[in-house]
Amino acid sequence: MSASNEKRTFQDLGSFGQADPKTAREAQQRKAEKRSNLLYGTIAVVFVLVAVVSLIWNSNILARTLPAVTIGDETYTAAEVDFYYHNVYQSFLSNYSYYTSYLGLNTSESLRSQTIDETAAAMLDGAEAGSTWHDYFLNQAIQQMTTIQAVLEDAEAQGFVYPEGVEAQYQDSVASLEQAATASALSPTEYLRSSLGSSVMTEEIYNAQVLRMLQYTAYVNNYTDNLTYTDEALEAAYAEDSKLYDLVSYECVTVSGTAESTTDEEGNTVSPTEEESAAAKEAAESTANELLAAYRAGGDLETLAEGHDKATYSSGTNGTYLDDEVTNWLFDEARVSGDSAVINNGASNYYVLVFRDRYREEYNTIDVRHILIPLGESTLSSTDEGYEDEQAQLKADAKAQAEELLEQWKAGEATEESFAALAMEHSSDSSKYTGGLYTGVYHDQMVTTFNDWCFDPARQSGDTGVVESDYGAHVMYFVGEDLPRWASQVAYDLKTEDFNAWISDLGASYGAVSHNFAMKFVG
């Protein structure tokens, strides 16, 4: 398990450009924003170590041999297409875990029988209202296959040598599949078919496609890592729309204008009438204006809010732009410290706002390597006697192992390269495949102890140490400082644009032709 609370990577092809949106408005906004996630970056392989609820369908051996789709000069069978179909489908469910019902997707029913409505079509790239969800995921799968093929052929043409982490990760994947199958008393092929609901999947097909995905990831990461921008280019891109990268500090009192429901004599809930809702909103506006006047007369906003049961005070030092009524006011170029106003959100709430400052984060991000030694498995539950003592011992054991590894490194070449090799061999973190490397780490991205070690003002390149967290013990190697935080965000967005243009150019000459008979066995 990673120590990172948020790790900016090039996102899954199946992520459809959004990562777990919290509201419909936010999801729609993110689709339109310039600062979108990289849509065609690292593909998250849907490993089947946890059983997947999906659609069971019947087929025969023809589906494993007849061509289902031809992309460029390469032909894929239904089983190979099915691998990517399930990958994009499971990625979608992961990203929209609690959001599927809003999009009109019922995961317990056949995807072939469900059509995409206008709401989902407006929010999902590539979705067409009236088409089936099956067709949508099938198209996404073919798009993913086309991209992977184009990239891998370019890698071959360029003579790209895949880093050793690719083979290491592939071997770990193969071993994990075999372990999961053994635990279920099944062969790997039987386990895959049971887990994915695919009667045509085989161990060989699954592993081959996993390897292609890992190779794809390695090549595109190499490409994006080599995209660099001058200070002038970063400043120019920042100036184009600085509010996307700036933060604001502010005070706010939210005054609720929602009318409350009541209960009738029989205990039934009675929704407020239109008149009651209008009155509640009018009262909220009046209260907000009273609070603003009292604040401008010298009152303390937090103290003033305490006198109203429908008023809630909050303050922030790192507010981000969301393109709504409140943040449009806060991020207005005309704002000066001390400005205050009452803003309505277009619905029932009113906000008393006080602007303090708008700024960009100038501190340098950092690059660091680490080796994660996880806690051993607990034999007791949290309610058992002796649980705390056992946890303390597990932490002590992990720390001792981490300190031993650090001493082993110091006794050797004691270089960054030798640390990376040690991470590849011993770390349980997924970053092991790149030698434990995290780049562009920003404040509070990592858990507290990890963060505090990295951002210690005295930290120097080559520093090492051991820190503890809830995940275990971390052997640390400080690589050095990276771009300022604001610049790293701008660079990420520039890389997004350049990467997507590169992918588009690579795939421009690739056409996909479906073969209807075999395609019936997909999904």
Coordinates of C-alpha atoms in Angstrom, one line a residue:
M1 CA 0.0 0.0 0.0
S2 CA 1.3 3.4 -0.9
A3 CA 2.1 6.1 1.6
S4 CA 0.7 8.6 -0.9
N5 CA -2.7 10.3 -0.2
E6 CA -2.7 11.6 -3.8
K7 CA -0.3 10.6 -6.5
R8 CA -0.4 12.5 -9.8
T9 CA 0.1 10.0 -12.5
F10 CA -1.0 9.7 -16.1
Q11 CA -4.4 8.3 -15.7
D12 CA -6.1 5.1 -16.8
L13 CA -7.5 4.9 -20.3
G14 CA -10.7 3.7 -18.8
S15 CA -11.0 6.6 -16.5
F16 CA -12.9 8.7 -19.0
G17 CA -11.2 11.9 -17.8
Q18 CA -12.8 12.1 -14.4
A19 CA -11.7 10.7 -11.0
D20 CA -14.6 10.1 -8.6
P21 CA -16.6 13.3 -9.1
K22 CA -18.6 14.3 -6.0
T23 CA -21.5 16.1 -7.7
A24 CA -23.0 16.2 -11.2
R25 CA -22.0 19.9 -11.5
E26 CA -18.4 19.2 -10.6
A27 CA -18.2 16.3 -13.0
Q28 CA -19.6 18.4 -15.8
Q29 CA -17.2 21.2 -15.0
R30 CA -14.2 18.9 -14.9
K31 CA -15.0 17.6 -18.4
A32 CA -14.9 21.2 -19.7
E33 CA -11.9 22.4 -17.7
K34 CA -8.5 23.0 -19.3
R35 CA -6.9 21.2 -16.3
S36 CA -8.2 17.8 -17.2
N37 CA -6.4 14.6 -16.2
L38 CA -4.3 13.0 -18.8
L39 CA -6.9 10.8 -20.5
Y40 CA -4.5 8.4 -22.2
G41 CA -1.7 7.7 -19.8
T42 CA -0.9 4.9 -17.5
I43 CA -3.5 2.1 -17.9
A44 CA -4.7 0.6 -14.7
V45 CA -4.8 -3.1 -15.2
V46 CA -7.8 -4.7 -13.7
F47 CA -6.2 -7.5 -11.9
V48 CA -8.6 -10.2 -10.8
L49 CA -7.3 -10.8 -7.3
V50 CA -10.7 -9.8 -6.0
A51 CA -13.8 -11.5 -7.5
V52 CA -15.6 -9.2 -10.0
V53 CA -19.3 -9.0 -10.4
S54 CA -19.9 -9.1 -14.1
L55 CA -22.0 -10.6 -16.8
I56 CA -21.7 -14.3 -17.5
W57 CA -22.1 -15.3 -21.1
N58 CA -21.7 -18.5 -23.1
S59 CA -19.5 -19.0 -26.1
N60 CA -17.4 -21.6 -27.8
I61 CA -13.8 -22.2 -29.0
L62 CA -14.5 -20.1 -32.2
A63 CA -14.4 -17.0 -30.1
R64 CA -10.8 -17.7 -29.2
T65 CA -9.7 -18.2 -32.7
L66 CA -11.8 -16.2 -35.1
P67 CA -10.9 -12.5 -35.7
A68 CA -13.1 -10.1 -33.7
V69 CA -11.4 -6.8 -34.6
T70 CA -8.6 -5.7 -36.9
I71 CA -6.6 -2.6 -36.0
G72 CA -4.1 -1.6 -38.6
D73 CA -2.3 -4.8 -39.6
E74 CA -3.0 -6.6 -36.3
T75 CA -6.0 -8.8 -35.7
Y76 CA -7.5 -9.6 -32.2
T77 CA -9.7 -12.5 -31.1
A78 CA -12.9 -12.0 -29.1
A79 CA -11.0 -13.2 -25.9
E80 CA -8.4 -10.5 -26.4
V81 CA -11.1 -7.8 -27.0
D82 CA -12.9 -9.1 -24.0
F83 CA -9.9 -8.5 -21.8
Y84 CA -10.0 -4.8 -22.6
Y85 CA -13.7 -4.6 -22.4
H86 CA -13.7 -5.8 -18.8
N87 CA -10.7 -3.6 -18.1
V88 CA -12.5 -0.4 -19.1
Y89 CA -15.7 -1.5 -17.5
Q90 CA -14.1 -2.3 -14.1
S91 CA -12.1 1.0 -14.3
F92 CA -15.4 2.8 -14.9
L93 CA -17.0 1.2 -11.9
S94 CA -14.0 2.0 -9.8
N95 CA -14.0 5.7 -10.7
Y96 CA -17.8 6.0 -10.4
S97 CA -18.3 3.7 -7.5
Y98 CA -21.3 5.5 -6.0
Y99 CA -22.2 7.5 -9.0
T100 CA -23.5 4.9 -11.4
S101 CA -27.2 5.3 -10.6
Y102 CA -27.0 9.0 -11.4
L103 CA -25.7 8.0 -14.8
G104 CA -28.5 5.5 -15.3
L105 CA -26.3 2.4 -15.2
N106 CA -27.6 -0.7 -13.4
T107 CA -24.7 -3.0 -12.8
S108 CA -27.0 -5.9 -12.0
E109 CA -28.6 -5.9 -15.5
S110 CA -27.3 -6.7 -18.9
L111 CA -25.3 -3.9 -20.5
R112 CA -26.7 -4.8 -23.8
S113 CA -30.3 -4.0 -22.6
Q114 CA -29.5 -0.6 -21.1
T115 CA -29.3 2.6 -23.1
I116 CA -27.3 5.8 -22.3
D117 CA -29.5 8.8 -21.4
E118 CA -28.8 12.4 -22.1
T119 CA -27.3 13.0 -18.7
A120 CA -24.6 10.3 -19.1
A121 CA -24.0 11.3 -22.7
A122 CA -23.3 14.9 -21.6
M123 CA -20.8 13.9 -19.0
L124 CA -18.9 11.0 -20.7
D125 CA -16.6 11.5 -23.6
G126 CA -17.5 9.2 -26.4
A127 CA -21.0 8.4 -25.0
E128 CA -23.9 8.8 -27.4
A129 CA -27.5 9.1 -26.1
G130 CA -29.6 6.2 -27.2
S131 CA -26.7 3.7 -27.7
T132 CA -26.3 0.8 -25.3
W133 CA -23.8 0.8 -22.4
H134 CA -22.4 -2.4 -24.0
D135 CA -21.6 -0.5 -27.2
Y136 CA -20.0 2.3 -25.1
F137 CA -17.7 0.0 -23.2
L138 CA -16.9 -1.9 -26.4
N139 CA -15.9 1.3 -28.2
Q140 CA -13.8 2.4 -25.3
A141 CA -12.1 -1.0 -25.3
I142 CA -11.3 -0.7 -29.0
Q143 CA -10.1 2.8 -28.5
Q144 CA -7.8 1.6 -25.7
M145 CA -6.5 -1.3 -27.9
T146 CA -5.8 1.1 -30.7
T147 CA -3.8 3.5 -28.5
I148 CA -1.8 0.7 -27.0
Q149 CA -1.0 -0.8 -30.4
A150 CA 0.1 2.6 -31.8
V151 CA 2.3 3.3 -28.8
L152 CA 3.9 -0.1 -28.8
E153 CA 4.7 0.0 -32.5
D154 CA 6.3 3.4 -32.0
A155 CA 8.3 2.1 -29.1
E156 CA 9.6 -0.7 -31.3
A157 CA 10.4 1.7 -34.1
Q158 CA 12.3 3.9 -31.7
G159 CA 14.3 1.0 -30.4
F160 CA 13.0 1.6 -26.9
V161 CA 14.5 -0.6 -24.2
Y162 CA 12.0 -1.3 -21.4
P163 CA 13.2 -0.8 -17.9
E164 CA 13.6 -3.8 -15.7
G165 CA 10.7 -2.7 -13.6
V166 CA 8.4 -3.9 -16.4
E167 CA 9.5 -7.5 -16.2
A168 CA 9.4 -7.4 -12.4
Q169 CA 5.9 -6.1 -12.3
Y170 CA 4.8 -8.6 -14.9
Q171 CA 6.3 -11.5 -12.9
D172 CA 4.5 -10.2 -9.8
S173 CA 1.3 -10.1 -11.7
V174 CA 1.7 -13.7 -12.9
A175 CA 2.5 -14.9 -9.4
S176 CA -0.5 -13.0 -7.9
L177 CA -2.8 -14.7 -10.4
E178 CA -1.4 -18.1 -9.6
Q179 CA -1.7 -17.5 -5.9
A180 CA -5.3 -16.3 -6.2
A181 CA -6.2 -19.3 -8.4
T182 CA -4.6 -21.7 -5.9
A183 CA -6.4 -20.2 -3.0
S184 CA -9.7 -20.8 -4.9
A185 CA -8.7 -24.3 -5.8
L186 CA -8.8 -23.5 -9.5
S187 CA -6.4 -23.3 -12.4
P188 CA -5.5 -19.8 -13.4
T189 CA -7.7 -20.0 -16.5
E190 CA -10.6 -21.3 -14.5
Y191 CA -10.1 -18.5 -12.0
L192 CA -10.1 -15.9 -14.7
R193 CA -13.2 -17.2 -16.3
S194 CA -15.0 -17.3 -13.0
S195 CA -13.9 -13.9 -11.9
L196 CA -14.4 -12.0 -15.1
G197 CA -17.4 -13.9 -16.3
S198 CA -15.7 -14.8 -19.5
S199 CA -15.9 -18.3 -20.9
V200 CA -13.2 -17.6 -23.5
M201 CA -10.5 -16.0 -21.3
T202 CA -7.2 -18.0 -20.9
E203 CA -4.2 -17.5 -18.6
E204 CA -2.0 -17.0 -21.7
I205 CA -4.3 -14.3 -23.2
Y206 CA -4.6 -12.5 -19.9
N207 CA -0.9 -12.5 -19.1
A208 CA 0.0 -11.4 -22.7
Q209 CA -2.3 -8.4 -22.5
V210 CA -1.1 -7.4 -19.0
L211 CA 2.5 -7.4 -20.4
R212 CA 1.4 -5.1 -23.3
M213 CA -0.2 -2.7 -20.8
L214 CA 2.9 -2.6 -18.7
Q215 CA 5.1 -2.0 -21.7
Y216 CA 2.7 0.8 -22.9
T217 CA 2.9 2.4 -19.5
A218 CA 6.7 2.3 -19.4
Y219 CA 7.0 3.9 -22.9
V220 CA 4.5 6.7 -22.3
N221 CA 6.0 7.5 -18.9
N222 CA 9.3 7.8 -20.5
Y223 CA 7.9 10.1 -23.1
T224 CA 6.2 12.4 -20.6
D225 CA 9.2 12.4 -18.3
N226 CA 11.2 13.8 -21.1
L227 CA 8.8 16.7 -21.8
T228 CA 10.3 19.8 -20.2
Y229 CA 9.4 23.5 -20.4
T230 CA 11.3 26.7 -19.9
D231 CA 10.6 29.1 -17.0
E232 CA 9.2 31.5 -19.6
A233 CA 6.8 28.8 -21.0
L234 CA 5.6 28.0 -17.6
E235 CA 5.0 31.6 -16.7
A236 CA 3.2 32.2 -20.0
A237 CA 0.9 29.2 -19.5
Y238 CA 0.2 30.3 -15.9
A239 CA -0.7 33.8 -17.0
E240 CA -3.3 32.5 -19.5
D241 CA -5.6 31.5 -16.7
S242 CA -3.9 32.0 -13.3
K243 CA -7.0 31.3 -11.3
L244 CA -6.7 27.6 -12.2
Y245 CA -3.4 27.5 -10.2
D246 CA -3.9 30.2 -7.5
L247 CA -5.3 29.7 -4.1
V248 CA -7.3 32.1 -1.9
S249 CA -7.7 32.7 1.8
Y250 CA -11.1 33.9 3.0
E251 CA -13.8 33.9 5.6
C252 CA -17.3 32.7 4.9
V253 CA -20.6 32.4 6.7
T254 CA -23.1 30.1 4.9
V255 CA -26.7 31.0 5.7
S256 CA -29.1 28.1 4.8
G257 CA -32.3 29.2 3.0
T258 CA -33.8 25.7 2.8
A259 CA -37.2 25.3 4.4
E260 CA -37.5 22.4 6.8
S261 CA -39.9 19.6 6.3
T262 CA -42.6 19.0 8.9
T263 CA -44.4 15.9 10.2
D264 CA -48.2 15.5 10.2
E265 CA -50.4 13.9 12.8
E266 CA -49.8 10.4 11.4
G267 CA -46.0 10.8 11.5
N268 CA -45.6 11.3 7.8
T269 CA -43.0 13.8 6.4
V270 CA -44.5 16.8 4.8
S271 CA -42.4 18.7 2.3
P272 CA -42.4 22.5 2.5
T273 CA -44.7 24.4 0.2
E274 CA -43.4 26.7 -2.5
E275 CA -44.4 29.6 -0.3
E276 CA -42.5 28.2 2.7
S277 CA -39.4 27.6 0.5
A278 CA -39.6 31.2 -0.8
A279 CA -40.0 32.6 2.7
A280 CA -37.0 30.6 4.0
K281 CA -34.8 31.8 1.1
E282 CA -35.9 35.4 1.7
A283 CA -35.1 35.1 5.4
A284 CA -31.7 33.7 4.6
E285 CA -31.0 36.7 2.4
S286 CA -32.1 39.1 5.1
T287 CA -29.9 37.3 7.7
A288 CA -26.9 37.4 5.4
N289 CA -27.3 41.1 4.8
E290 CA -27.6 41.7 8.5
L291 CA -24.4 39.8 9.2
L292 CA -22.5 41.6 6.4
A293 CA -23.6 45.0 7.8
A294 CA -22.6 44.0 11.4
Y295 CA -19.2 42.8 10.1
R296 CA -18.6 46.0 8.2
A297 CA -19.5 47.9 11.4
G298 CA -16.6 46.2 13.1
G299 CA -18.0 42.9 14.3
D300 CA -16.1 39.5 14.2
L301 CA -17.7 37.3 11.5
E302 CA -17.3 34.1 13.4
T303 CA -18.8 35.5 16.6
L304 CA -21.7 37.1 14.6
A305 CA -22.5 33.7 13.0
E306 CA -22.8 32.0 16.4
G307 CA -26.0 34.0 17.0
H308 CA -27.9 32.4 14.1
D309 CA -28.9 28.7 14.1
K310 CA -28.9 28.6 10.3
A311 CA -25.5 30.3 9.9
T312 CA -22.3 28.3 9.7
Y313 CA -18.9 30.0 9.8
S314 CA -15.8 28.6 8.0
S315 CA -12.5 29.9 6.9
G316 CA -9.8 28.7 4.5
T317 CA -6.3 29.5 3.4
N318 CA -6.1 27.3 0.3
G319 CA -9.4 27.7 -1.5
T320 CA -9.4 26.5 -5.1
Y321 CA -11.3 27.8 -8.1
L322 CA -14.5 25.9 -8.9
D323 CA -16.3 28.2 -11.4
D324 CA -19.3 28.8 -9.2
E325 CA -20.8 32.0 -7.7
V326 CA -18.6 32.0 -4.6
T327 CA -15.3 31.3 -6.2
N328 CA -16.0 33.5 -9.2
W329 CA -16.3 36.4 -6.7
L330 CA -13.2 35.3 -4.7
F331 CA -11.0 35.0 -7.7
D332 CA -12.2 38.2 -9.4
E333 CA -9.1 40.1 -10.5
A334 CA -10.6 43.2 -8.9
R335 CA -10.5 41.7 -5.4
V336 CA -8.4 43.4 -2.7
S337 CA -7.8 42.2 0.8
G338 CA -10.8 43.1 3.1
D339 CA -13.5 43.0 0.3
S340 CA -16.8 41.6 1.6
A341 CA -20.1 40.7 0.0
V342 CA -23.2 38.6 0.1
I343 CA -23.3 36.0 -2.7
N344 CA -26.2 33.7 -3.6
N345 CA -25.4 30.3 -5.0
G346 CA -28.3 30.4 -7.4
A347 CA -30.3 28.1 -5.1
S348 CA -31.3 28.6 -1.5
N349 CA -28.1 29.4 0.3
Y350 CA -26.5 32.8 0.8
Y351 CA -22.8 33.4 1.6
V352 CA -21.3 36.2 3.5
L353 CA -17.7 36.4 2.1
V354 CA -14.6 38.2 3.2
F355 CA -11.6 38.0 0.9
R356 CA -8.2 37.9 2.4
D357 CA -5.6 37.0 -0.2
R358 CA -5.0 35.3 -3.5
Y359 CA -1.6 33.7 -4.1
R360 CA 0.3 30.9 -5.8
E361 CA 2.3 28.3 -4.0
E362 CA 6.0 29.1 -4.5
Y363 CA 7.6 26.4 -2.4
N364 CA 9.6 23.7 -4.2
T365 CA 8.1 20.3 -4.6
I366 CA 10.6 17.4 -3.9
D367 CA 11.7 14.1 -5.4
V368 CA 12.2 11.2 -3.0
R369 CA 12.8 7.5 -3.0
H370 CA 11.6 5.1 -0.4
I371 CA 11.3 1.5 0.6
L372 CA 8.1 0.5 2.4
I373 CA 8.4 -2.3 4.9
P374 CA 4.8 -3.1 5.8
L375 CA 3.5 -4.2 9.2
G376 CA 3.2 -7.9 9.7
E377 CA -0.2 -9.5 9.8
S378 CA -2.1 -9.1 13.1
T379 CA -3.4 -12.2 14.8
L380 CA -5.8 -10.2 17.1
S381 CA -8.7 -7.9 16.4
S382 CA -8.8 -4.3 17.7
T383 CA -11.1 -5.4 20.6
D384 CA -8.9 -8.3 21.8
E385 CA -6.8 -8.0 24.9
G386 CA -3.2 -7.5 23.9
Y387 CA -4.0 -5.9 20.6
E388 CA -2.1 -2.7 21.3
D389 CA 0.9 -4.6 22.4
E390 CA 0.9 -6.7 19.3
Q391 CA 0.6 -3.6 17.1
A392 CA 3.5 -2.0 18.9
Q393 CA 5.6 -5.1 18.3
L394 CA 4.7 -5.2 14.6
K395 CA 5.7 -1.6 14.2
A396 CA 9.0 -2.2 16.1
D397 CA 9.7 -5.2 13.8
A398 CA 9.0 -3.2 10.7
K399 CA 11.2 -0.4 11.9
A400 CA 14.0 -2.8 12.8
Q401 CA 13.9 -4.3 9.3
A402 CA 13.9 -0.9 7.7
E403 CA 16.9 0.2 9.8
E404 CA 18.7 -3.1 8.8
L405 CA 18.1 -2.3 5.1
L406 CA 19.4 1.2 5.5
E407 CA 22.6 -0.1 7.1
Q408 CA 22.9 -2.7 4.3
W409 CA 22.7 0.2 1.8
K410 CA 25.3 2.2 3.6
A411 CA 27.6 -0.7 3.7
G412 CA 27.5 -1.0 -0.1
E413 CA 27.9 1.6 -2.8
A414 CA 25.5 4.0 -1.0
T415 CA 24.4 5.6 -4.2
E416 CA 20.9 6.6 -5.4
E417 CA 21.2 3.8 -8.0
S418 CA 21.9 1.2 -5.3
F419 CA 19.0 2.5 -3.2
A420 CA 16.7 2.1 -6.3
A421 CA 17.9 -1.5 -6.7
L422 CA 17.2 -2.2 -3.0
A423 CA 13.7 -0.7 -3.4
M424 CA 13.0 -2.9 -6.4
E425 CA 14.0 -5.9 -4.3
H426 CA 12.4 -5.2 -0.9
S427 CA 9.7 -2.5 -1.1
S428 CA 6.0 -3.5 -0.9
D429 CA 5.0 -0.2 -2.4
S430 CA 4.0 -0.1 -6.1
S431 CA 6.7 2.6 -6.6
K432 CA 9.2 -0.3 -6.3
Y433 CA 9.0 -0.8 -10.0
T434 CA 10.6 2.6 -10.5
G435 CA 13.1 2.2 -7.7
G436 CA 10.8 3.7 -5.1
L437 CA 10.7 7.0 -6.8
Y438 CA 8.1 9.8 -6.2
T439 CA 8.6 13.0 -8.1
G440 CA 7.0 16.4 -7.6
V441 CA 5.8 15.6 -4.2
Y442 CA 3.8 18.5 -2.7
H443 CA 2.9 19.5 0.9
D444 CA 0.4 17.1 2.5
Q445 CA 0.4 14.7 -0.4
M446 CA 2.0 12.0 1.8
V447 CA 1.1 10.9 5.2
T448 CA 2.2 13.2 8.0
T449 CA 5.5 11.5 9.0
F450 CA 6.6 11.0 5.4
N451 CA 5.6 14.6 4.6
D452 CA 7.4 16.1 7.6
W453 CA 10.7 14.2 6.8
C454 CA 10.6 15.3 3.1
F455 CA 9.9 19.0 3.9
D456 CA 12.3 19.4 6.8
P457 CA 14.0 22.8 6.0
A458 CA 17.4 21.2 6.7
R459 CA 16.9 18.3 4.2
Q460 CA 19.7 17.9 1.7
S461 CA 20.1 15.7 -1.4
G462 CA 21.4 12.3 -0.4
D463 CA 19.9 12.4 3.1
T464 CA 18.5 9.1 4.3
G465 CA 16.5 8.0 7.3
V466 CA 13.7 5.8 8.6
V467 CA 10.2 7.1 9.3
E468 CA 7.2 5.2 10.6
S469 CA 3.5 5.5 9.5
D470 CA 0.3 3.4 9.8
Y471 CA 1.5 1.6 6.7
G472 CA 4.8 0.4 8.3
A473 CA 8.3 1.8 8.2
H474 CA 9.8 3.8 5.3
V475 CA 13.5 3.8 4.4
M476 CA 13.9 7.3 2.9
Y477 CA 16.3 8.7 0.3
F478 CA 16.0 12.4 -0.5
V479 CA 16.7 13.0 -4.1
G480 CA 16.3 16.8 -4.2
E481 CA 14.0 19.7 -4.9
D482 CA 11.8 19.9 -8.0
L483 CA 9.7 22.6 -9.6
P484 CA 7.7 25.1 -7.5
R485 CA 4.3 23.8 -6.7
W486 CA 2.5 26.2 -9.0
A487 CA 4.9 25.4 -11.8
S488 CA 4.5 21.6 -11.3
Q489 CA 0.8 22.0 -11.8
V490 CA 1.3 24.1 -15.0
A491 CA 3.8 21.6 -16.3
Y492 CA 1.4 18.8 -15.7
D493 CA -1.3 20.5 -17.7
L494 CA 1.2 21.3 -20.5
K495 CA 2.2 17.7 -20.5
T496 CA -1.4 16.7 -20.7
E497 CA -1.9 18.7 -23.9
D498 CA 1.3 17.6 -25.5
F499 CA 0.8 14.0 -24.6
N500 CA -2.7 13.8 -25.9
A501 CA -1.6 15.5 -29.2
W502 CA 1.2 12.9 -29.5
I503 CA -1.2 10.1 -28.9
S504 CA -3.7 11.5 -31.4
D505 CA -0.9 11.8 -34.0
L506 CA 0.3 8.2 -33.4
G507 CA -3.2 6.8 -33.7
A508 CA -4.4 8.9 -36.6
S509 CA -3.5 6.2 -39.2
Y510 CA -5.0 3.3 -37.4
G511 CA -8.5 2.2 -38.3
A512 CA -10.4 -0.5 -36.5
V513 CA -12.6 -3.0 -38.3
S514 CA -15.0 -5.1 -36.3
H515 CA -16.0 -8.6 -37.3
N516 CA -19.6 -9.0 -36.2
F517 CA -19.7 -12.8 -35.6
A518 CA -16.8 -13.0 -33.2
M519 CA -17.7 -9.7 -31.5
K520 CA -20.9 -11.3 -30.3
F521 CA -18.8 -13.1 -27.7
V522 CA -17.4 -10.0 -26.1
G523 CA -19.0 -8.7 -22.9

